[in-house]
């Protein structure tokens, strides 16, 4: 049986073994286990029951990672995406006043579209139509968005009637503790300690408890808590309320977030083919889309590939066994779900800030000395956090790219799909303005 699995996962071809793959899977889990604490805290702000979304987070991460390992045979782990969960809560539910059940319906529909477009090969066409620099700007913009939310939750950035935002009171216990947590996480990251974010969250939580800054009552949890969110999604509401633009954003952002992760992980692992293509790409995309559908059914936002998978690859992971081990550990983590309510905002806020800062790494891929590239990229990058909307940043970036290239005669016939996307975004902004 072991020999069969070794052949299936191509151990000999990849130069790996069971011990290396298992250790790599544990490493990946440690670097991304913070999502078990952070994702429930974000979605709970939208009204999603905390114990249920905690279990859903673990189950969807387990399902997606195991699916990726078995079907696509890549060392890529999945979980509810950072940035997409923030969009779900702060833009869709709180800003647009959409019930979380309807928002889950939109996530489900985006997963179905993902699956259909993957089967038809259109998803790959869309990937090729968007300039790489805009994708880099989206990733960096989402990083700023996540960090901004972290600063706000920490009380370091507060609203101001004259300047919109201002510096908070650093003597506030929550703010001071969040700054300590951030310093600790960064120090651990510099020392290359595995699970630095998770350790930082746990230590900060312990300090908060020691000083009486946490008020928590056990709300129950585990698998039984899923009854509060499982199959509670409102698909009809997502269709009837004209929320197709929300579905589009969930789909669009997941599309590019997934692409960037695939490139990062496969490059690090040396798994990209000689012609720069990614083998078994359709299987990877299928696993991602299926995981999103599963996540929406259990009660969490869009599930996507995690760039923290590169930590497992750095530890030697090369096959799908790495992702399977990570998934099994997330399955075990369901037992700890009832206790995530003990984690205060002061502990999760620094995690958001650090993850956001690390997402800015892609900003160096933008050709800032070329206005045709720099202006659309800048609009995308800056408008995502300033308008509190990934959709707005994406829209203005694509429109600016299309307009500038058409105006300067630098357009190409093969970019026709990009111009269609720009037109759709322009119509969307006109529609919003009329409303």
Coordinates of C-alpha atoms in Angstrom, one line a residue:
X1 CA 0.0 0.0 0.0
X2 CA 2.8 2.4 0.9
X3 CA 4.5 1.6 -2.4
X4 CA 1.3 2.4 -4.3
X5 CA 1.0 5.8 -2.6
X6 CA 4.7 6.6 -3.2
X7 CA 4.1 5.9 -6.9
X8 CA 0.9 7.9 -7.0
X9 CA 2.5 10.9 -5.4
X10 CA 5.7 10.5 -7.4
X11 CA 8.1 10.3 -4.4
X12 CA 11.0 9.0 -6.5
X13 CA 10.6 11.6 -9.3
X14 CA 10.3 14.5 -6.8
X15 CA 13.1 13.2 -4.5
X16 CA 11.1 13.1 -1.3
X17 CA 10.0 10.7 1.4
X18 CA 7.3 10.2 4.0
X19 CA 9.3 11.8 6.9
X20 CA 10.0 14.9 4.8
X21 CA 6.4 15.2 3.6
X22 CA 4.9 14.8 7.1
X23 CA 7.3 17.4 8.6
X24 CA 6.5 19.8 5.7
X25 CA 2.8 19.4 6.3
X26 CA 3.2 20.2 10.0
X27 CA 5.3 23.2 9.1
X28 CA 2.6 24.5 6.7
X29 CA 0.0 24.0 9.4
X30 CA 2.0 25.9 12.0
X31 CA 2.5 28.9 9.7
X32 CA -1.2 29.2 8.7
X33 CA -3.0 27.9 11.9
X34 CA -3.6 31.5 12.9
X35 CA -6.6 31.5 10.5
X36 CA -8.4 29.2 13.0
X37 CA -8.4 32.2 15.4
X38 CA -8.5 35.2 13.0
X39 CA -11.2 34.1 10.5
X40 CA -13.9 33.5 13.2
X41 CA -13.1 36.8 14.8
X42 CA -13.6 38.6 11.4
X43 CA -16.8 36.8 10.4
X44 CA -18.3 37.1 13.8
X45 CA -18.4 40.9 13.3
X46 CA -20.8 40.2 10.5
X47 CA -23.1 38.3 12.8
X48 CA -22.0 34.8 11.9
X49 CA -22.2 32.6 15.1
X50 CA -18.6 32.4 16.5
X51 CA -18.6 28.7 17.5
X52 CA -20.1 27.6 14.2
X53 CA -17.7 29.6 12.0
X54 CA -14.8 28.3 14.0
X55 CA -15.7 24.8 13.2
X56 CA -16.5 25.7 9.6
X57 CA -13.1 27.3 9.2
X58 CA -11.3 24.1 10.4
X59 CA -13.5 21.8 8.3
X60 CA -13.2 23.9 5.1
X61 CA -9.4 24.1 5.5
X62 CA -9.2 20.4 6.0
X63 CA -11.5 19.6 3.1
X64 CA -9.7 22.0 0.7
X65 CA -6.2 20.9 1.7
X66 CA -6.9 17.2 1.5
X67 CA -8.7 17.7 -1.9
X68 CA -5.7 19.6 -3.2
X69 CA -3.3 16.9 -2.0
X70 CA -5.3 13.9 -3.3
X71 CA -6.6 15.3 -6.6
X72 CA -4.0 17.8 -7.8
X73 CA -1.0 16.3 -5.8
X74 CA 0.5 19.6 -4.9
X75 CA 1.9 20.8 -1.5
X76 CA -0.6 23.6 -1.4
X77 CA -2.9 24.1 1.6
X78 CA -6.2 25.9 1.5
X79 CA -8.3 27.8 4.0
X80 CA -10.7 30.8 4.2
X81 CA -8.9 33.6 2.5
X82 CA -7.6 36.7 4.2
X83 CA -8.9 39.8 2.4
X84 CA -11.9 37.9 1.1
X85 CA -13.2 37.4 4.7
X86 CA -12.6 41.1 5.3
X87 CA -14.6 42.0 2.2
X88 CA -17.3 39.6 3.3
X89 CA -17.7 41.2 6.7
X90 CA -16.8 44.9 6.4
X91 CA -18.0 45.7 2.9
X92 CA -20.8 43.2 2.1
X93 CA -22.4 42.7 5.5
X94 CA -21.6 45.8 7.5
X95 CA -21.3 48.5 4.8
X96 CA -23.9 47.2 2.4
X97 CA -26.2 45.7 5.1
X98 CA -26.4 42.3 3.5
X99 CA -27.3 39.4 5.8
X100 CA -24.5 36.9 6.3
X101 CA -26.7 34.2 5.0
X102 CA -27.1 36.0 1.7
X103 CA -23.4 36.7 1.5
X104 CA -22.8 33.0 1.9
X105 CA -25.1 32.5 -1.0
X106 CA -23.0 34.9 -3.1
X107 CA -19.8 32.9 -2.1
X108 CA -21.6 29.7 -3.2
X109 CA -22.5 31.2 -6.5
X110 CA -19.0 32.4 -7.1
X111 CA -17.7 28.9 -6.4
X112 CA -20.2 27.4 -9.0
X113 CA -19.0 30.0 -11.5
X114 CA -15.4 29.1 -10.7
X115 CA -16.2 25.4 -11.3
X116 CA -18.1 26.1 -14.6
X117 CA -15.4 28.4 -16.0
X118 CA -12.7 26.0 -15.1
X119 CA -14.5 23.2 -16.9
X120 CA -15.0 25.4 -20.0
X121 CA -11.4 26.7 -20.0
X122 CA -12.6 30.3 -19.7
X123 CA -11.0 30.7 -16.3
X124 CA -7.6 30.2 -17.8
X125 CA -8.4 32.9 -20.5
X126 CA -9.3 35.4 -17.8
X127 CA -6.1 34.7 -16.0
X128 CA -4.1 35.4 -19.2
X129 CA -6.1 38.6 -20.0
X130 CA -5.1 40.6 -16.8
X131 CA -1.7 42.2 -16.8
X132 CA 0.7 40.8 -14.2
X133 CA 1.3 44.3 -12.7
X134 CA -2.4 44.7 -11.9
X135 CA -2.5 41.4 -10.1
X136 CA 0.5 42.5 -8.1
X137 CA -1.3 45.7 -7.2
X138 CA -4.4 43.8 -6.1
X139 CA -2.4 41.6 -3.8
X140 CA -0.6 44.6 -2.3
X141 CA -3.9 46.6 -2.0
X142 CA -5.5 43.7 -0.2
X143 CA -2.5 43.7 2.1
X144 CA -3.1 47.4 2.9
X145 CA -6.8 46.7 3.4
X146 CA -6.1 43.9 5.9
X147 CA -3.5 45.9 7.8
X148 CA -5.8 48.9 8.0
X149 CA -8.5 46.7 9.6
X150 CA -5.9 45.4 12.0
X151 CA -4.9 49.0 12.9
X152 CA -8.5 49.9 13.5
X153 CA -9.2 46.8 15.6
X154 CA -6.1 47.6 17.7
X155 CA -7.3 51.1 18.3
X156 CA -4.1 52.5 16.7
X157 CA -6.2 54.2 14.0
X158 CA -9.4 55.9 14.9
X159 CA -12.0 58.0 13.1
X160 CA -11.7 61.8 13.1
X161 CA -14.3 64.3 11.9
X162 CA -11.7 66.7 10.5
X163 CA -9.2 64.4 8.9
X164 CA -11.3 61.1 8.6
X165 CA -8.6 59.1 10.4
X166 CA -6.2 59.9 13.2
X167 CA -3.8 58.2 15.6
X168 CA -5.4 56.5 18.6
X169 CA -4.3 56.5 22.2
X170 CA -1.3 54.3 22.6
X171 CA -1.9 54.3 26.4
X172 CA -5.1 52.4 25.8
X173 CA -4.5 48.8 27.2
X174 CA -5.9 47.2 24.0
X175 CA -3.7 49.3 21.8
X176 CA -0.6 48.9 23.9
X177 CA -1.1 45.1 24.0
X178 CA -1.7 44.9 20.3
X179 CA 1.6 46.8 19.7
X180 CA 3.4 44.3 22.0
X181 CA 1.8 41.4 20.1
X182 CA 3.0 42.9 16.8
X183 CA 6.5 43.3 18.0
X184 CA 6.6 39.8 19.3
X185 CA 5.3 38.3 16.0
X186 CA 7.8 40.3 14.0
X187 CA 10.7 39.2 16.3
X188 CA 9.7 35.6 15.9
X189 CA 9.4 36.0 12.2
X190 CA 12.9 37.5 12.0
X191 CA 14.2 34.5 14.0
X192 CA 12.3 32.3 11.5
X193 CA 10.4 30.6 14.3
X194 CA 7.8 28.3 12.7
X195 CA 4.2 29.3 13.7
X196 CA 5.3 32.8 14.7
X197 CA 1.9 34.4 14.1
X198 CA 0.1 31.6 16.0
X199 CA 2.6 31.9 18.9
X200 CA 2.1 35.7 19.0
X201 CA -1.7 35.4 19.1
X202 CA -1.5 32.8 21.9
X203 CA 1.0 34.8 24.0
X204 CA -0.9 38.0 23.6
X205 CA -4.1 36.3 24.5
X206 CA -2.4 34.9 27.7
X207 CA -1.3 38.4 28.7
X208 CA -4.8 39.8 28.1
X209 CA -6.3 37.1 30.3
X210 CA -3.7 37.7 33.0
X211 CA -4.6 41.4 33.2
X212 CA -8.3 40.8 33.1
X213 CA -8.8 42.2 29.6
X214 CA -10.9 39.3 28.3
X215 CA -14.5 38.6 29.2
X216 CA -15.6 35.3 27.8
X217 CA -18.2 32.6 28.4
X218 CA -18.1 29.2 26.7
X219 CA -20.6 29.3 23.9
X220 CA -20.0 25.6 23.0
X221 CA -18.6 24.6 19.6
X222 CA -17.1 21.7 17.8
X223 CA -19.0 19.8 15.1
X224 CA -22.3 20.2 16.8
X225 CA -22.0 24.0 16.5
X226 CA -22.2 23.8 12.7
X227 CA -26.0 23.5 13.0
X228 CA -26.1 27.3 13.3
X229 CA -24.5 27.9 9.9
X230 CA -24.5 24.6 7.8
X231 CA -26.7 25.0 4.8
X232 CA -28.0 28.3 6.1
X233 CA -26.9 30.2 2.9
X234 CA -29.5 32.2 1.0
X235 CA -28.9 31.5 -2.7
X236 CA -32.2 32.9 -3.8
X237 CA -31.5 36.1 -1.8
X238 CA -28.1 36.5 -3.5
X239 CA -29.8 36.3 -6.9
X240 CA -32.9 38.4 -6.2
X241 CA -31.1 41.3 -4.5
X242 CA -28.9 42.1 -7.5
X243 CA -25.8 41.0 -5.8
X244 CA -24.0 39.8 -8.9
X245 CA -21.3 42.4 -8.5
X246 CA -20.5 40.8 -5.1
X247 CA -20.4 37.4 -6.6
X248 CA -18.1 38.8 -9.3
X249 CA -15.7 40.3 -6.7
X250 CA -15.6 37.0 -4.7
X251 CA -14.8 35.2 -7.9
X252 CA -12.4 37.8 -9.3
X253 CA -10.3 38.2 -6.2
X254 CA -10.1 34.5 -5.5
X255 CA -9.1 34.0 -9.1
X256 CA -6.0 36.2 -8.8
X257 CA -5.2 35.3 -5.2
X258 CA -5.1 31.7 -6.2
X259 CA -2.9 32.4 -9.3
X260 CA -0.3 34.3 -7.3
X261 CA -0.1 31.5 -4.7
X262 CA 0.2 28.8 -7.4
X263 CA 3.1 30.7 -9.0
X264 CA 4.8 31.4 -5.7
X265 CA 4.6 27.8 -4.4
X266 CA 5.4 26.0 -7.7
X267 CA 8.4 28.3 -8.4
X268 CA 9.7 27.7 -4.9
X269 CA 9.3 23.9 -5.2
X270 CA 10.7 23.8 -8.8
X271 CA 7.4 22.2 -10.1
X272 CA 6.9 24.6 -13.1
X273 CA 7.3 23.0 -16.5
X274 CA 10.0 24.0 -19.0
X275 CA 7.5 26.0 -21.0
X276 CA 6.5 28.0 -17.8
X277 CA 3.2 26.2 -17.5
X278 CA 1.9 24.6 -14.3
X279 CA 1.2 20.9 -14.7
X280 CA -2.3 19.7 -13.7
X281 CA -3.5 23.3 -13.5
X282 CA -7.2 22.3 -14.1
X283 CA -7.0 19.9 -11.1
X284 CA -5.7 22.7 -8.9
X285 CA -8.4 25.1 -10.0
X286 CA -11.0 22.3 -9.5
X287 CA -9.9 21.7 -5.9
X288 CA -10.0 25.4 -5.2
X289 CA -13.5 25.9 -6.6
X290 CA -14.9 22.8 -4.8
X291 CA -13.4 24.0 -1.5
X292 CA -15.1 27.3 -1.9
X293 CA -18.5 25.6 -2.4
X294 CA -17.9 23.4 0.6
X295 CA -16.9 26.3 2.7
X296 CA -20.1 28.3 1.9
X297 CA -22.2 25.2 2.7
X298 CA -20.6 24.9 6.1
X299 CA -20.7 28.6 6.9
X300 CA -17.5 30.5 6.0
X301 CA -16.2 32.9 3.3
X302 CA -14.3 32.0 0.2
X303 CA -11.6 29.2 0.6
X304 CA -8.4 29.8 -1.4
X305 CA -4.8 28.6 -1.7
X306 CA -2.4 29.9 1.0
X307 CA 0.9 31.4 0.2
X308 CA 2.1 30.1 3.6
X309 CA 2.4 26.8 1.8
X310 CA 5.8 28.0 0.7
X311 CA 6.9 27.4 4.3
X312 CA 6.2 23.7 3.9
X313 CA 7.9 23.7 0.5
X314 CA 11.0 25.3 2.1
X315 CA 10.9 22.4 4.6
X316 CA 11.1 19.9 1.7
X317 CA 7.5 19.3 0.8
X318 CA 7.1 18.4 -2.8
X319 CA 4.0 16.2 -3.1
X320 CA 0.3 16.2 -2.2
X321 CA 1.1 14.4 1.0
X322 CA 2.2 17.7 2.5
X323 CA -1.2 19.3 1.9
X324 CA -3.0 16.1 3.2
X325 CA -1.1 16.2 6.5
X326 CA -1.9 19.9 6.8
X327 CA -5.6 19.1 6.2
X328 CA -5.6 16.3 8.8
X329 CA -4.2 18.7 11.4
X330 CA -7.0 21.2 10.6
X331 CA -9.4 18.4 11.1
X332 CA -8.0 17.8 14.6
X333 CA -8.2 21.5 15.3
X334 CA -12.0 21.3 15.2
X335 CA -11.8 20.1 18.8
X336 CA -10.3 23.4 19.8
X337 CA -12.9 25.5 18.0
X338 CA -15.1 26.2 21.2
X339 CA -12.1 28.1 22.7
X340 CA -11.5 30.7 20.0
X341 CA -13.8 33.1 21.7
X342 CA -11.1 33.7 24.4
X343 CA -8.9 35.5 21.8
X344 CA -9.4 39.3 22.1
X345 CA -9.0 41.8 19.3
X346 CA -5.7 42.9 20.8
X347 CA -4.3 39.4 19.8
X348 CA -5.8 39.1 16.4
X349 CA -5.2 42.7 15.2
X350 CA -1.4 42.3 15.1
X351 CA -1.8 39.1 13.0
X352 CA -3.8 41.1 10.5
X353 CA -1.2 43.9 10.4
X354 CA 1.7 41.4 9.9
X355 CA -0.1 39.3 7.2
X356 CA -1.0 42.6 5.4
X357 CA 2.6 43.8 5.5
X358 CA 3.8 40.5 4.0
X359 CA 1.3 40.7 1.2
X360 CA 3.0 43.9 0.0
X361 CA 6.0 41.9 -1.3
X362 CA 4.4 41.9 -4.8
X363 CA 4.7 45.7 -5.0
X364 CA 8.2 45.3 -6.4
X365 CA 6.9 43.5 -9.5
X366 CA 5.2 46.7 -10.7
X367 CA 7.1 48.9 -13.3
X368 CA 6.7 52.2 -11.4
X369 CA 8.8 54.1 -13.9
X370 CA 6.3 53.5 -16.7
X371 CA 3.1 55.6 -16.4
X372 CA 1.0 53.2 -18.5
X373 CA 1.6 50.6 -15.8
X374 CA 2.2 52.8 -12.7
X375 CA -1.0 54.8 -12.8
X376 CA -3.5 51.8 -13.1
X377 CA -1.4 49.9 -10.5
X378 CA -1.4 52.8 -8.1
X379 CA -5.2 53.4 -8.4
X380 CA -5.8 49.7 -7.7
X381 CA -3.4 49.7 -4.8
X382 CA -4.6 52.8 -3.0
X383 CA -8.3 52.7 -3.7
X384 CA -8.8 49.2 -2.2
X385 CA -8.1 50.4 1.4
X386 CA -9.3 54.0 1.0
X387 CA -12.7 53.1 -0.4
X388 CA -12.9 50.0 1.9
X389 CA -13.7 48.0 -1.2
X390 CA -11.7 45.5 -3.3
X391 CA -14.2 46.0 -6.1
X392 CA -13.5 49.7 -6.4
X393 CA -9.8 49.2 -6.6
X394 CA -10.0 46.4 -9.1
X395 CA -12.5 48.4 -11.2
X396 CA -10.5 51.7 -11.4
X397 CA -7.3 49.8 -12.1
X398 CA -8.7 47.9 -15.0
X399 CA -10.5 50.9 -16.4
X400 CA -7.4 53.0 -16.2
X401 CA -5.2 50.4 -17.9
X402 CA -7.7 50.1 -20.8
X403 CA -8.2 53.8 -21.2
X404 CA -4.5 54.7 -21.1
X405 CA -3.5 52.0 -23.6
X406 CA -6.3 52.9 -26.0
X407 CA -5.5 56.6 -25.7
X408 CA -1.8 56.1 -26.4
X409 CA -2.3 53.6 -29.2
X410 CA -0.7 50.8 -27.2
X411 CA -3.7 48.6 -27.4
X412 CA -3.6 45.0 -28.7
X413 CA -6.3 42.9 -30.3
X414 CA -5.5 40.0 -28.1
X415 CA -6.4 42.1 -25.0
X416 CA -10.1 42.2 -26.0
X417 CA -11.2 40.4 -22.8
X418 CA -9.5 43.0 -20.7
X419 CA -11.4 45.8 -22.4
X420 CA -14.7 43.9 -21.9
X421 CA -13.9 43.7 -18.2
X422 CA -13.1 47.5 -18.2
X423 CA -16.5 48.2 -19.8
X424 CA -18.3 46.1 -17.3
X425 CA -16.6 47.9 -14.4
X426 CA -17.4 51.3 -16.0
X427 CA -21.1 50.4 -16.3
X428 CA -21.0 49.3 -12.7
X429 CA -19.7 52.7 -11.4
X430 CA -22.3 54.5 -13.6
X431 CA -25.0 52.3 -12.1
X432 CA -23.8 53.0 -8.5
X433 CA -23.6 56.7 -9.2
X434 CA -27.2 56.7 -10.5
X435 CA -28.3 54.9 -7.3

